[in-house]
Structures are given as C-alpha cells and as structure tokens.
XYZ file of C-alpha atoms in Angstrom:
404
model
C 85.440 121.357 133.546
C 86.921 119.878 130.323
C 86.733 116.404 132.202
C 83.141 116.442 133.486
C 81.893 117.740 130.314
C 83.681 114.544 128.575
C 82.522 112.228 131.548
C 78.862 113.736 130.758
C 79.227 113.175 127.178
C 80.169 109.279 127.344
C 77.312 109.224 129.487
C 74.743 110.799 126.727
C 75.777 108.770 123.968
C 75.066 105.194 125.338
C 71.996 106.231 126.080
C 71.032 107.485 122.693
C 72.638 104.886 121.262
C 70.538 102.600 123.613
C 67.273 105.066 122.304
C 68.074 104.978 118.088
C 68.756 100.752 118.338
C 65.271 100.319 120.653
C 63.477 102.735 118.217
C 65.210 101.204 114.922
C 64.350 97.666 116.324
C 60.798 98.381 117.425
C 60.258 100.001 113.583
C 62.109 96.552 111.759
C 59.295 94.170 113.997
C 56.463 96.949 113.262
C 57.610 96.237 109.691
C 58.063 92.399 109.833
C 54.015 92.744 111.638
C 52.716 94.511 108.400
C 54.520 91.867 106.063
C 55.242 94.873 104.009
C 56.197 94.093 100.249
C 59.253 96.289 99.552
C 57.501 96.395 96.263
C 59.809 98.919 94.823
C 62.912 97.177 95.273
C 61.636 94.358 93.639
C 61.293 96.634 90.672
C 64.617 97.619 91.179
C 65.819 93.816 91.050
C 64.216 93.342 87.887
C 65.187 96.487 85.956
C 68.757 95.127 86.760
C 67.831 91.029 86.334
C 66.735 93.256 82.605
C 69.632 94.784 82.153
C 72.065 91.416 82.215
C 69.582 89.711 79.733
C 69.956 92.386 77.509
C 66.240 92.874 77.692
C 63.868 96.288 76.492
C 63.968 97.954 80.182
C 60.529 100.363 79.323
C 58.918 97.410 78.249
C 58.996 95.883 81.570
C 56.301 94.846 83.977
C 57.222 93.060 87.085
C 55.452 92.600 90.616
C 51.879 91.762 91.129
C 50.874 95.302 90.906
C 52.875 95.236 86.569
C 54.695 98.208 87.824
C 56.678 99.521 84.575
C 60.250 101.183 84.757
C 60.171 105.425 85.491
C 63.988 105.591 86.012
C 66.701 106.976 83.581
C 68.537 104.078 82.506
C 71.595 105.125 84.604
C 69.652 103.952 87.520
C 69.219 100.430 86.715
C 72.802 100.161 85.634
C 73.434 100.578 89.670
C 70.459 97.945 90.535
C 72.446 95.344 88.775
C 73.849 94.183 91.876
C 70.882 93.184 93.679
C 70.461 90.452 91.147
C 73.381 88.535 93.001
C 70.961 88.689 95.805
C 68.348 85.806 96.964
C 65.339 88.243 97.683
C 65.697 87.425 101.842
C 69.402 88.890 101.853
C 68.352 91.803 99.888
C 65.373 92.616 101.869
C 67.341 92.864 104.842
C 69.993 94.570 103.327
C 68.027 97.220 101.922
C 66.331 97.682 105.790
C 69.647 97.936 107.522
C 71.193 100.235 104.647
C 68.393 102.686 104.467
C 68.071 102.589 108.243
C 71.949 103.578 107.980
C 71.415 106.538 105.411
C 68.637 107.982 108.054
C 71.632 108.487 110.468
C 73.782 109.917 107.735
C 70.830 112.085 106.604
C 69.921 113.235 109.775
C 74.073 114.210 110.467
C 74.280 116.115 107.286
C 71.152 117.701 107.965
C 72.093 118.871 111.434
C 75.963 119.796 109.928
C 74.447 121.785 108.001
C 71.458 123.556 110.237
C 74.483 124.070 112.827
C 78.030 123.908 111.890
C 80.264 120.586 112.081
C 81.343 120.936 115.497
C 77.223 120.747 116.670
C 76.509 117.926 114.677
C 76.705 115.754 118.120
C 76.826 112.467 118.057
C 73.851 111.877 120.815
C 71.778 114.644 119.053
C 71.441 112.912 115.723
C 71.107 109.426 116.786
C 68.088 110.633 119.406
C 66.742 112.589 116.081
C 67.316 109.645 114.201
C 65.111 107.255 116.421
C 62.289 109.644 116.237
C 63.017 110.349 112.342
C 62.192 106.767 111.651
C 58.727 107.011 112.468
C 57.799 109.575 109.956
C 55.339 108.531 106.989
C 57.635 109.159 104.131
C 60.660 107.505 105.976
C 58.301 104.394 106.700
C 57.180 104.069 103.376
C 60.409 104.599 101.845
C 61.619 101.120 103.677
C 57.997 99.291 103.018
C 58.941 100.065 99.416
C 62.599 99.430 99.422
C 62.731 103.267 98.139
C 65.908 104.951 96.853
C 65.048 108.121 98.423
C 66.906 108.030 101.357
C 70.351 107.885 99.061
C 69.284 110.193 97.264
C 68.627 112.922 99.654
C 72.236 111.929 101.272
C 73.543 112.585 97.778
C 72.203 115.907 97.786
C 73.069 116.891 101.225
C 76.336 115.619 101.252
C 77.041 118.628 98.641
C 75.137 120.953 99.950
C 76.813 120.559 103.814
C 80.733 120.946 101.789
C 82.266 123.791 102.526
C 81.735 126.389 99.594
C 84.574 125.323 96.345
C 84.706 121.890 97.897
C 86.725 119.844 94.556
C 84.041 116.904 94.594
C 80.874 119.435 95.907
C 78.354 118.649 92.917
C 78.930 115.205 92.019
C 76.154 114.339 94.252
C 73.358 116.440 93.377
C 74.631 114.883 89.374
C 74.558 111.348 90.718
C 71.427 111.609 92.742
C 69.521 113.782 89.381
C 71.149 110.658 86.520
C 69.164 108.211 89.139
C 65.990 110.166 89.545
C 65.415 113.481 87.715
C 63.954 115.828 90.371
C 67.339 116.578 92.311
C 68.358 118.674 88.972
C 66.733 121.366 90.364
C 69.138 121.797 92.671
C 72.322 122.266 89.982
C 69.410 124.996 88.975
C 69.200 126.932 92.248
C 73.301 126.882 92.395
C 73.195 128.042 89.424
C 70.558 130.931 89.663
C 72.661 131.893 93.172
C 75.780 132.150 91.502
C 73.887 134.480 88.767
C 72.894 136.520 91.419
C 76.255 136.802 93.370
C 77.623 138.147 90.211
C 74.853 140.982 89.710
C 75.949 142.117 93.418
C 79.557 141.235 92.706
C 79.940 138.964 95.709
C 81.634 135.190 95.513
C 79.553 133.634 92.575
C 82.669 131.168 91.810
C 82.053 128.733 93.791
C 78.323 128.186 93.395
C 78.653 128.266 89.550
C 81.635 125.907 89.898
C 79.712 123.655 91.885
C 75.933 123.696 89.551
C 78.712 122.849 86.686
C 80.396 120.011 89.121
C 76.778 118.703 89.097
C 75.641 118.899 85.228
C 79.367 117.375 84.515
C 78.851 114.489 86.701
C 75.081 114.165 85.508
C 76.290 114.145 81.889
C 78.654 111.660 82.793
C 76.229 109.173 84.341
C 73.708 109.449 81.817
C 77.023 109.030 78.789
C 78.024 106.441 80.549
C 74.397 104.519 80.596
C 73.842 105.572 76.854
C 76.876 104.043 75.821
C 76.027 100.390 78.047
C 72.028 101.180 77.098
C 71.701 102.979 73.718
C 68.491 101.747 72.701
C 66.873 102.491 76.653
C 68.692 105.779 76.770
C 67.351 106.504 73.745
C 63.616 105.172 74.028
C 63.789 107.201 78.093
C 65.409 110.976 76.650
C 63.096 110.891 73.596
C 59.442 109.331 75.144
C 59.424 108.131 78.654
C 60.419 111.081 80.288
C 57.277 113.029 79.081
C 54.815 110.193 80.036
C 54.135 111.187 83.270
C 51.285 108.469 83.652
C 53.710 105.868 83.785
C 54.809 106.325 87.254
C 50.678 106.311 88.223
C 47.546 108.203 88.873
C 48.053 111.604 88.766
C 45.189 111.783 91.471
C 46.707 109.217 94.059
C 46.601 110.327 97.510
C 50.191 109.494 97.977
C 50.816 111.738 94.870
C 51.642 114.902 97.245
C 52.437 117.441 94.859
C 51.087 120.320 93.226
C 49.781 118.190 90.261
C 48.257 115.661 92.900
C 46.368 117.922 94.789
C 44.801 119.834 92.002
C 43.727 116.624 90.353
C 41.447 115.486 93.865
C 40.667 119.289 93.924
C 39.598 119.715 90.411
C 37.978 116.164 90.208
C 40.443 114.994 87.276
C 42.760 112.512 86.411
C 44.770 115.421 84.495
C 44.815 118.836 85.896
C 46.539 119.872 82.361
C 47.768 123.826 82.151
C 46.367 125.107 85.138
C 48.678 122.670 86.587
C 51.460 124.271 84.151
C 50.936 127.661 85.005
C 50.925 126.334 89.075
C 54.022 124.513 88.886
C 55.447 127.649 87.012
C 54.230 129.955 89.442
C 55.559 127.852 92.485
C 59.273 127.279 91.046
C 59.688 130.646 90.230
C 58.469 132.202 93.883
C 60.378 128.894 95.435
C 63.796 129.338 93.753
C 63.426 133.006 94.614
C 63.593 132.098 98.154
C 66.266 129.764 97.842
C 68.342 131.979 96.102
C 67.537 135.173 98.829
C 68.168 132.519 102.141
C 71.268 131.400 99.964
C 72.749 135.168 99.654
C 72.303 135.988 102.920
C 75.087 132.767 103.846
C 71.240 130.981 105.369
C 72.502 127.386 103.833
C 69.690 125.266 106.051
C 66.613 127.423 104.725
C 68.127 127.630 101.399
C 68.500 123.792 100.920
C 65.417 123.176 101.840
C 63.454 125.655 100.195
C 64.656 124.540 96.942
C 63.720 121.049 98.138
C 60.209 121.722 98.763
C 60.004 123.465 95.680
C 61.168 120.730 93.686
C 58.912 118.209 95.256
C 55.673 120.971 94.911
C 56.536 121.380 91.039
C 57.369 117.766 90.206
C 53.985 116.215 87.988
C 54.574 113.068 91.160
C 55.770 113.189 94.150
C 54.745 109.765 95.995
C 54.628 110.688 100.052
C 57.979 108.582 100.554
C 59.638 111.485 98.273
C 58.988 114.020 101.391
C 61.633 112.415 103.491
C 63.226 115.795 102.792
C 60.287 116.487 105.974
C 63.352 115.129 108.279
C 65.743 118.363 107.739
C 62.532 120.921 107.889
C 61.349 120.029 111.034
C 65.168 119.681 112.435
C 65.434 123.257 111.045
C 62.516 124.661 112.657
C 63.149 123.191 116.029
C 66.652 124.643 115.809
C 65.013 127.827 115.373
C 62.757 127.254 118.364
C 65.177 126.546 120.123
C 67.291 129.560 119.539
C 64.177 132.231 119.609
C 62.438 130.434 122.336
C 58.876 131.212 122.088
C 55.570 129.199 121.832
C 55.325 129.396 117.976
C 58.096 128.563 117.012
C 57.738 125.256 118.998
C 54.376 124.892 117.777
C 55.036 125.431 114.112
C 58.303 122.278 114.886
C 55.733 120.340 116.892
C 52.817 120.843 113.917
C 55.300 119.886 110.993
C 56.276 116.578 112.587
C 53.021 115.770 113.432
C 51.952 116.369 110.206
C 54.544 113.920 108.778
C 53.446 111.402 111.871
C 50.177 111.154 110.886
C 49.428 109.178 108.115
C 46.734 111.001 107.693
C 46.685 110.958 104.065
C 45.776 107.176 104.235
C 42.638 108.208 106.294
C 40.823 109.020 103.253
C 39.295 106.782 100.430
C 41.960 105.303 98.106
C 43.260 102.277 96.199
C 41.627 100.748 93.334
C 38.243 102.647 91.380
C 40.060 105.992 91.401
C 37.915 106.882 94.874
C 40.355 109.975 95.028
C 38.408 111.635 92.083
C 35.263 111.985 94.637
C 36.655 113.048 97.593
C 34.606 115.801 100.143
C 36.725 119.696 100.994
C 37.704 117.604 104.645
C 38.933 114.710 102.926
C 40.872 116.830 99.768
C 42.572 118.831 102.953
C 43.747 115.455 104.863
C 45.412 114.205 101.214
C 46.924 117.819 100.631
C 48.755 118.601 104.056
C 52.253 117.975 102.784
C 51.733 119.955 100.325
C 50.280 122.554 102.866
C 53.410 122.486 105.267
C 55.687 123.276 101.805
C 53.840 126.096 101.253
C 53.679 127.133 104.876
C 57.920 126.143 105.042
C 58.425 128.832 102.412
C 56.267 131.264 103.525
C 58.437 130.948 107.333
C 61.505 131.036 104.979
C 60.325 134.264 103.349
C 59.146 135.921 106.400
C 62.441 135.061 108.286
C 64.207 136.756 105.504
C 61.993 139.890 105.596
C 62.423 140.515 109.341
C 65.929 139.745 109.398
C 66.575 142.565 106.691
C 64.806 144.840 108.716
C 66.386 144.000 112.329
C-alpha cells in the first residue's frame, strides 16, 4: 500500500506542478498585456536611490503619480538594494520573487490550517495557481507590493511551534517595515494575559509578543542610528498624517475608515471613525484571543488579521492578500463538516476576492467616490463585508464548539 500511495503521489505532483507554472505563466503574460507600472516598487527604488545620496526621505516625490514616502525609515534601509538594479532586472525580479512568496504563503498557511505533515506538496502548489488570480495578489505584483513578504513574515511565526527561539522576529521585522503587523505582538500579548488569568501556558505567547517588540525595537534602532533625522521627522509627524498614503475615500481604501468615508460622503470620517475602529479591535482581538485559547491557531491568525486590516485608517485592496489563508481556512472546514454552506460561504469568499468588483464603480481622479449610489458604496465595501462576516463564522464556531 505504502508503494502505490508513493507511485500515486509522484503522479499528483507533476501535474500540479504542470497546473501552478501554466497558471503562474498565463498571470506574468496577463500582466505583460496590461503593461502594468509596478508603480510601487519604483517608489521603493527611489526611497533607497534617497537613502545613498543622503537625501530628506519624507520629502520625496517620485513616479508620475509624486507618490511621497509612508514607510518607517527601516524599510527603505532594505530597498537599498534595488538601486544596483537597471529597472528591467528588477521588474522581473520582483514578479518571480513575489510569485515565490505566494507558494511560501500559501505552505505556511496550509501548515498551519492542518499540521506539517498535510501541508502537501501538490495541495499548495494547485492552491497556489488559483491564489494568483485573486485581486489583492494581482495588484500586489502590478504594484511591485511588499505585502506578500510581509504576510510570510507573519506567518512564518505564527505556524512555529509554540516557544520556538526565533518565533517573533517576524511579526518585529514585518511591523519596523510597515506598521500594521504590530497588532499581532498585541494579540500574543493579550493571549498570554489571558492564559495567565486561567493559569494555563502563557510563557510562550508572552515570550514570543516580547521576541517581536525586541526585534521591532531593533530594526527601528538600527534605522535611527543610519537615519536620525528620517527616524526622527517619521516617529514624531509622518506617522500621524494619514493623508499621505492617499484619499481616505479611495475605493481601493478597504477598511473601516474607507468605507465610512464613501458612506458618509467625506474625505474624513473623523471620530465616528475612532470610536469604529475602537469598537472593531476590541470585539476582533477578543476573538483572536478566544480561537487562540482554545489551541484554534488558523482562526486565531486570521482573525487578528482581519482586524488589523478593518482598524487600520488605509488599507489599499493589495493589503487583503491575507484573503488567501481565509478562504483556505474555510474550505478546510468544508471539507471536514461537509455540507452546502460551508462550501458556499469558501466558494462566496473567493469569489469575492475574484471579482474586482470594487473597480466596477466610479473612481480615479475628481474624488467620484464621494458620490457614489447604496449599490455602488456595497460593491467598494465587500472586503470589508467578508471581514466582518470571517469573524462573525470565527465567533459562531467558537460558541457551538463550547456547547458540543
């Protein structure tokens, strides 16, 4: 049996293989077709191209589009590199790596939905080829995003066994390059809290939320001392000008802030966006922390990654490729239940993510976003709507397991 099951299996993974390179292939000419820009990693060039001048790094405005620097100065301390680059070789580096970190981030994700040894080989590259088609994972290669790496970062620490010695130097890392992953130290640190009100194991999830502020302090000491004047000029004014990364209305601005700003018919949503954001991070991290006590890694994760990317004041669509693990999750799920729902709540979340159907409504330049109809609000709100719906199925999975 041992033999045919092998035989089987070097059967399977050509073939998937075969699938993830046709897929990956037909996505690189899609994105040769649309001549996209990979606007963002031009950015990223000249924040570095900056940093070995010795220029001011908030002062900057590069690209067609003037975009300014939003990153802590860490983060363009690691695009330094890309200025040994011509801007050909980098393009196609940056397609092939971030096309590599989908595989990664798919195997972490489905290490950590089902244990190492189900973490097949033929599973995640026949996820991965269908992964790749997702809005936020198309966008984040049109732009030459980071968020791809970062999610990895994250993932990689969350899929350690518990008191792994490097588990936390991720979630640091990935939060000194972009803020938003902090909130994860937070949630280990709010689950170790309450371990030690029950008296359970909170060692290891305090040990690893102080891994993860060590290695953040570390980053951001280490860019201060290279940077002073940008590390100052970022931790004392930039990061509280949330303008600077754009329009708080944008359609691809899928967060909390975004959608009350088309809802409300406002550039700037101000407290009642406050008191939402508030509102959401306390019920989110309350449901990370309960799927996180009961041993549920997979929900907890991912709870506290929709929460972060509800609360944040931007979250541009190519943030959500956090969608990849969710709808992995719930079609584990399905597949372990069985049942019609549970394969229609999978089928509905990656459809959802499919469908670009945020760009169907007016957008771009004139600020069109501030007069769009109910129909057109809900189109530019549904990933905000399947967060909301993720950790409601979080919290009602919780609730009927207690009472089974």
């Amino acid at each position: 049996m041992t033999v045919i099951a092998l035989a089987a299996t070097r059967r399977r993974v050509p073939l998937a293989a075969g699938a993830c390179l046709l897929s990956f292939t037909a996505f690189w000419l899609a994105q040769r077709a649309a001549d996209v820009s990979m606007i963002d990693l031009m950015v990223y060039r000249a924040e570095g191209e900056t940093v070995r001048a010795g220029g001011d790094l908030y002062a900057l405005r590069t690209t067609e589009a003037h975009l300014p620097t939003t990153y802590p100065p860490f983060a363009a301390l690691l695009f330094t590199p890309l200025t040994l680059l011509d801007t050909a070789t980098m393009r196609t580096l940056a397609t092939l790596g971030n096309l590599a970190l989908l595989i990664v981030f798919v195997h972490l994700s489905l290490r950590m939905i089902h244990g190492e040894r189900h973490a097949r080989v033929e599973s995640v590259l026949w996820a991965s080829a269908l992964a790749v088609w997702c809005e936020p994972v198309w966008t984040t290669l049109r732009y030459g995003q980071v968020n791809l790496l970062l999610a990895v970062l994250v993932l990689w620490d969350l899929s350690r066994r518990p008191g792994h010695r490097w588990a936390g130097v991720g979630i640091g890392v990935a939060a000194a390059i972009k803020l938003t992953p902090a909130l994860f130290a937070a949630f280990l640190l709010l689950t170790g809290a309450a371990e030690a009100v029950r008296r359970g194991p909170w060692r290891p999830a305090v040990r690893h939320a102080c891994v993860a502020a060590v290695s953040f302090a570390g980053a951001t000491l280490l860019a201060a001392a290279l940077l002073p004047y940008d590390s100052q000029r970022f931790w004392t004014r930039m990061v509280f000008e949330a303008g600077r990364v754009g329009l708080a209305e944008d359609t691809a601005n899928q967060s909390l802030r975004g959608v009350l700003a088309r809802l409300l018919h406002t550039g700037e949503p101000g407290a009642r966006w406050a008191l939402a954001a508030a509102v959401t991070g306390a019920l989110g991290l309350a449901v990370a922390v309960a799927a996180a006590l009961r041993g549920e890694r997979a929900w907890a994760a991912l709870a506290c990654a929709a929460t972060a990317l509800l609360v944040s004041p931007v979250s541009w669509s190519h943030h959500w490729v956090w969608c990849v693990p969710m709808v992995l999750l719930l079609g584990a799920e399905a597949a372990r239940r069985g049942g019609r729902a549970q394969w229609a709540a999978a089928g509905a979340t990656y459809l959802v993510f499919c469908s670009y159907a945020l760009w169907w409504v007016p957008h771009g330049a004139g600020r069109l976003e501030l007069d769009q109809n109910y129909g057109q609000m809900t189109l530019s709100a549904l990933y905000v709507v399947a967060a909301f719906t993720f950790l409601l199925a979080a919290l009602t999975r919780l609730r009927t397991n207690r009472t089974a």
